Structures are given as structure tokens and as C-alpha cells.
mmCIF file of N, CA and C in Angstrom:
data_model
loop_
_atom_site.group_PDB
_atom_site.id
_atom_site.type_symbol
_atom_site.label_atom_id
_atom_site.label_comp_id
_atom_site.label_asym_id
_atom_site.label_seq_id
_atom_site.Cartn_x
_atom_site.Cartn_y
_atom_site.Cartn_z
ATOM 1 N N UNK A 25 -85.063 58.465 -339.831
ATOM 2 C CA UNK A 25 -86.254 57.813 -340.336
ATOM 3 C C UNK A 25 -85.906 57.156 -341.679
ATOM 4 N N UNK A 26 -86.285 55.931 -341.844
ATOM 5 C CA UNK A 26 -85.951 55.265 -343.101
ATOM 6 C C UNK A 26 -87.077 55.423 -344.132
ATOM 7 N N UNK A 27 -86.834 54.888 -345.300
ATOM 8 C CA UNK A 27 -87.758 55.078 -346.422
ATOM 9 C C UNK A 27 -89.122 54.434 -346.166
ATOM 10 N N UNK A 28 -89.132 53.307 -345.466
ATOM 11 C CA UNK A 28 -90.403 52.637 -345.204
ATOM 12 C C UNK A 28 -91.289 53.490 -344.282
ATOM 13 N N UNK A 29 -90.690 54.062 -343.245
ATOM 14 C CA UNK A 29 -91.472 54.920 -342.354
ATOM 15 C C UNK A 29 -92.025 56.134 -343.099
ATOM 16 N N UNK A 30 -91.187 56.743 -343.916
ATOM 17 C CA UNK A 30 -91.644 57.902 -344.685
ATOM 18 C C UNK A 30 -92.777 57.514 -345.622
ATOM 19 N N UNK A 31 -92.661 56.340 -346.239
ATOM 20 C CA UNK A 31 -93.713 55.851 -347.132
ATOM 21 C C UNK A 31 -95.020 55.667 -346.367
ATOM 22 N N UNK A 32 -94.935 55.093 -345.169
ATOM 23 C CA UNK A 32 -96.148 54.887 -344.369
ATOM 24 C C UNK A 32 -96.784 56.219 -343.969
ATOM 25 N N UNK A 33 -95.966 57.195 -343.582
ATOM 26 C CA UNK A 33 -96.507 58.524 -343.263
ATOM 27 C C UNK A 33 -97.167 59.153 -344.487
ATOM 28 N N UNK A 34 -96.509 59.054 -345.634
ATOM 29 C CA UNK A 34 -97.064 59.636 -346.856
ATOM 30 C C UNK A 34 -98.360 58.940 -347.271
ATOM 31 N N UNK A 35 -98.416 57.627 -347.088
ATOM 32 C CA UNK A 35 -99.624 56.874 -347.422
ATOM 33 C C UNK A 35 -100.778 57.287 -346.514
ATOM 34 N N UNK A 36 -100.487 57.426 -345.226
ATOM 35 C CA UNK A 36 -101.523 57.850 -344.279
ATOM 36 C C UNK A 36 -102.034 59.252 -344.624
ATOM 37 N N UNK A 37 -101.106 60.164 -344.906
ATOM 38 C CA UNK A 37 -101.482 61.536 -345.246
ATOM 39 C C UNK A 37 -102.337 61.562 -346.517
ATOM 40 N N UNK A 38 -101.934 60.771 -347.512
ATOM 41 C CA UNK A 38 -102.695 60.732 -348.762
ATOM 42 C C UNK A 38 -104.102 60.190 -348.529
ATOM 43 N N UNK A 39 -104.209 59.177 -347.672
ATOM 44 C CA UNK A 39 -105.530 58.617 -347.380
ATOM 45 C C UNK A 39 -106.402 59.647 -346.662
ATOM 46 N N UNK A 40 -105.823 60.416 -345.754
ATOM 47 C CA UNK A 40 -106.584 61.417 -345.007
ATOM 48 C C UNK A 40 -107.039 62.561 -345.899
ATOM 49 N N UNK A 41 -106.207 62.925 -346.870
ATOM 50 C CA UNK A 41 -106.517 64.065 -347.737
ATOM 51 C C UNK A 41 -107.222 63.663 -349.037
ATOM 52 N N UNK A 42 -107.410 62.367 -349.245
ATOM 53 C CA UNK A 42 -108.066 61.908 -350.463
ATOM 54 C C UNK A 42 -107.196 62.030 -351.704
ATOM 55 N N UNK A 43 -105.890 62.038 -351.517
ATOM 56 C CA UNK A 43 -104.946 62.141 -352.638
ATOM 57 C C UNK A 43 -104.536 60.741 -353.088
ATOM 58 N N UNK A 44 -103.964 60.620 -354.283
ATOM 59 C CA UNK A 44 -103.493 59.306 -354.724
ATOM 60 C C UNK A 44 -102.322 58.821 -353.869
ATOM 61 N N UNK A 45 -102.236 57.525 -353.712
ATOM 62 C CA UNK A 45 -101.171 56.928 -352.907
ATOM 63 C C UNK A 45 -99.825 57.087 -353.607
ATOM 64 N N UNK A 46 -98.761 57.319 -352.847
ATOM 65 C CA UNK A 46 -97.431 57.414 -353.451
ATOM 66 C C UNK A 46 -96.934 56.031 -353.854
ATOM 67 N N UNK A 47 -96.017 55.949 -354.812
ATOM 68 C CA UNK A 47 -95.476 54.635 -355.178
ATOM 69 C C UNK A 47 -94.632 54.073 -354.039
ATOM 70 N N UNK A 48 -94.631 52.774 -353.922
ATOM 71 C CA UNK A 48 -93.841 52.122 -352.878
ATOM 72 C C UNK A 48 -92.356 52.334 -353.143
ATOM 73 N N UNK A 49 -91.542 52.385 -352.092
ATOM 74 C CA UNK A 49 -90.103 52.581 -352.293
ATOM 75 C C UNK A 49 -89.509 51.424 -353.090
ATOM 76 N N UNK A 50 -88.650 51.771 -354.038
ATOM 77 C CA UNK A 50 -87.962 50.751 -354.816
ATOM 78 C C UNK A 50 -88.672 50.314 -356.081
ATOM 79 N N UNK A 51 -89.880 50.820 -356.337
ATOM 80 C CA UNK A 51 -90.607 50.366 -357.520
ATOM 81 C C UNK A 51 -90.012 50.910 -358.814
ATOM 82 N N UNK A 52 -89.287 52.010 -358.748
ATOM 83 C CA UNK A 52 -88.720 52.620 -359.953
ATOM 84 C C UNK A 52 -87.215 52.386 -360.085
ATOM 85 N N UNK A 53 -86.621 51.583 -359.210
ATOM 86 C CA UNK A 53 -85.167 51.389 -359.216
ATOM 87 C C UNK A 53 -84.659 50.814 -360.537
ATOM 88 N N UNK A 54 -85.325 49.802 -361.053
ATOM 89 C CA UNK A 54 -84.883 49.167 -362.297
ATOM 90 C C UNK A 54 -84.983 50.146 -363.458
ATOM 91 N N UNK A 55 -86.054 50.920 -363.495
ATOM 92 C CA UNK A 55 -86.221 51.902 -364.570
ATOM 93 C C UNK A 55 -85.123 52.960 -364.524
ATOM 94 N N UNK A 56 -84.751 53.379 -363.329
ATOM 95 C CA UNK A 56 -83.690 54.380 -363.190
ATOM 96 C C UNK A 56 -82.362 53.806 -363.668
ATOM 97 N N UNK A 57 -82.051 52.573 -363.278
ATOM 98 C CA UNK A 57 -80.797 51.950 -363.708
ATOM 99 C C UNK A 57 -80.750 51.778 -365.229
ATOM 100 N N UNK A 58 -81.873 51.407 -365.830
ATOM 101 C CA UNK A 58 -81.913 51.278 -367.288
ATOM 102 C C UNK A 58 -81.709 52.625 -367.969
ATOM 103 N N UNK A 59 -82.313 53.669 -367.411
ATOM 104 C CA UNK A 59 -82.150 55.003 -367.994
ATOM 105 C C UNK A 59 -80.707 55.469 -367.909
ATOM 106 N N UNK A 60 -80.037 55.194 -366.800
ATOM 107 C CA UNK A 60 -78.622 55.558 -366.657
ATOM 108 C C UNK A 60 -77.778 54.797 -367.670
ATOM 109 N N UNK A 61 -78.039 53.490 -367.819
ATOM 110 C CA UNK A 61 -77.299 52.679 -368.788
ATOM 111 C C UNK A 61 -77.502 53.200 -370.204
ATOM 112 N N UNK A 62 -78.752 53.501 -370.550
ATOM 113 C CA UNK A 62 -79.031 54.003 -371.895
ATOM 114 C C UNK A 62 -78.367 55.348 -372.152
ATOM 115 N N UNK A 63 -78.354 56.203 -371.138
ATOM 116 C CA UNK A 63 -77.718 57.520 -371.299
ATOM 117 C C UNK A 63 -76.216 57.379 -371.519
ATOM 118 N N UNK A 64 -75.581 56.467 -370.772
ATOM 119 C CA UNK A 64 -74.139 56.248 -370.947
ATOM 120 C C UNK A 64 -73.829 55.686 -372.330
ATOM 121 N N UNK A 65 -74.667 54.763 -372.794
ATOM 122 C CA UNK A 65 -74.465 54.235 -374.153
ATOM 123 C C UNK A 65 -74.599 55.342 -375.190
ATOM 124 N N UNK A 66 -75.591 56.204 -375.030
ATOM 125 C CA UNK A 66 -75.816 57.309 -375.953
ATOM 126 C C UNK A 66 -74.614 58.245 -375.969
ATOM 127 N N UNK A 67 -74.079 58.572 -374.787
ATOM 128 C CA UNK A 67 -72.924 59.460 -374.720
ATOM 129 C C UNK A 67 -71.694 58.819 -375.353
ATOM 130 N N UNK A 68 -71.547 57.504 -375.226
ATOM 131 C CA UNK A 68 -70.421 56.817 -375.869
ATOM 132 C C UNK A 68 -70.532 56.903 -377.387
ATOM 133 N N UNK A 69 -71.728 56.750 -377.911
ATOM 134 C CA UNK A 69 -71.924 56.844 -379.359
ATOM 135 C C UNK A 69 -71.602 58.251 -379.846
ATOM 136 N N UNK A 70 -72.059 59.261 -379.101
ATOM 137 C CA UNK A 70 -71.765 60.638 -379.501
ATOM 138 C C UNK A 70 -70.265 60.931 -379.474
ATOM 139 N N UNK A 71 -69.537 60.260 -378.584
ATOM 140 C CA UNK A 71 -68.095 60.466 -378.480
ATOM 141 C C UNK A 71 -67.327 59.650 -379.515
ATOM 142 N N UNK A 72 -68.033 58.837 -380.296
ATOM 143 C CA UNK A 72 -67.374 58.049 -381.332
ATOM 144 C C UNK A 72 -66.807 56.734 -380.834
ATOM 145 N N UNK A 73 -67.255 56.286 -379.675
ATOM 146 C CA UNK A 73 -66.794 55.005 -379.135
ATOM 147 C C UNK A 73 -67.901 53.973 -379.300
ATOM 148 N N UNK A 74 -67.552 52.690 -379.221
ATOM 149 C CA UNK A 74 -68.601 51.661 -379.310
ATOM 150 C C UNK A 74 -69.600 51.800 -378.162
ATOM 151 N N UNK A 75 -70.845 51.507 -378.442
ATOM 152 C CA UNK A 75 -71.887 51.661 -377.428
ATOM 153 C C UNK A 75 -71.811 50.571 -376.369
ATOM 154 N N UNK A 76 -71.259 49.422 -376.710
ATOM 155 C CA UNK A 76 -71.210 48.305 -375.768
ATOM 156 C C UNK A 76 -69.777 47.859 -375.573
ATOM 157 N N UNK A 77 -69.533 47.198 -374.452
ATOM 158 C CA UNK A 77 -68.231 46.598 -374.208
ATOM 159 C C UNK A 77 -67.238 47.507 -373.516
ATOM 160 N N UNK A 78 -67.655 48.625 -372.985
ATOM 161 C CA UNK A 78 -66.726 49.546 -372.336
ATOM 162 C C UNK A 78 -66.099 48.968 -371.084
ATOM 163 N N UNK A 79 -66.892 48.322 -370.250
ATOM 164 C CA UNK A 79 -66.371 47.744 -369.015
ATOM 165 C C UNK A 79 -65.422 46.595 -369.325
ATOM 166 N N UNK A 80 -65.809 45.756 -370.252
ATOM 167 C CA UNK A 80 -64.966 44.613 -370.611
ATOM 168 C C UNK A 80 -63.627 45.086 -371.179
ATOM 169 N N UNK A 81 -63.658 46.107 -372.017
ATOM 170 C CA UNK A 81 -62.429 46.642 -372.594
ATOM 171 C C UNK A 81 -61.542 47.248 -371.518
ATOM 172 N N UNK A 82 -62.133 47.968 -370.584
ATOM 173 C CA UNK A 82 -61.356 48.574 -369.504
ATOM 174 C C UNK A 82 -60.719 47.505 -368.621
ATOM 175 N N UNK A 83 -61.472 46.460 -368.314
ATOM 176 C CA UNK A 83 -60.900 45.382 -367.505
ATOM 177 C C UNK A 83 -59.793 44.653 -368.247
ATOM 178 N N UNK A 84 -59.954 44.454 -369.546
ATOM 179 C CA UNK A 84 -58.918 43.786 -370.333
ATOM 180 C C UNK A 84 -57.631 44.614 -370.323
ATOM 181 N N UNK A 85 -57.781 45.936 -370.466
ATOM 182 C CA UNK A 85 -56.605 46.813 -370.411
ATOM 183 C C UNK A 85 -55.924 46.754 -369.054
ATOM 184 N N UNK A 86 -56.702 46.678 -368.002
ATOM 185 C CA UNK A 86 -56.154 46.661 -366.655
ATOM 186 C C UNK A 86 -55.435 45.349 -366.371
ATOM 187 N N UNK A 87 -56.021 44.221 -366.802
ATOM 188 C CA UNK A 87 -55.416 42.925 -366.529
ATOM 189 C C UNK A 87 -54.266 42.600 -367.461
ATOM 190 N N UNK A 88 -54.312 43.101 -368.684
ATOM 191 C CA UNK A 88 -53.278 42.796 -369.690
ATOM 192 C C UNK A 88 -52.702 44.077 -370.273
ATOM 193 N N UNK A 89 -51.905 44.807 -369.500
ATOM 194 C CA UNK A 89 -51.341 46.036 -370.054
ATOM 195 C C UNK A 89 -50.340 45.702 -371.155
ATOM 196 N N UNK A 90 -50.243 46.613 -372.108
ATOM 197 C CA UNK A 90 -49.307 46.412 -373.223
ATOM 198 C C UNK A 90 -47.879 46.571 -372.732
ATOM 199 N N UNK A 91 -47.015 45.736 -373.257
ATOM 200 C CA UNK A 91 -45.593 45.855 -372.929
ATOM 201 C C UNK A 91 -45.005 47.015 -373.721
ATOM 202 N N UNK A 92 -44.257 47.861 -373.040
ATOM 203 C CA UNK A 92 -43.667 49.041 -373.707
ATOM 204 C C UNK A 92 -42.238 48.779 -374.054
#
């Protein structure tokens, strides 16, 4: 059963029981992604690393390794 079917069942049940409707699937996805991004930035600051530019720095290291 996919998320849409479950949502429809939950909506029907809520209507029958007089409960509030559940949020539609996917409505909180952006908020979750932002929270994950903010948490990673916070952990980088606590570790003493810059809060931004981690992916870019990692890619630069991968594409241009230092000559030993």
C-alpha cells in the first residue's frame, strides 16, 4: 500500500470519528530537509569547522588532490 492510499484511509477514518484530518503526504518534506541541513551546520560549528562550504571543499579535494 502506498502513501496516498494510507492517507485516504486515514482521512476517511478521521471523517467518520470526527477527528482532525491528517496532513497530506509530502507537506512537511521541505521543513524536514531544512532541519537536517541546520543540524549539520550546527554540528560543524561545534566541531570547529566552517558552517558552510563542506560539500564544495570535499569535492575540490576529490578533484584536485595534493601532490605528495
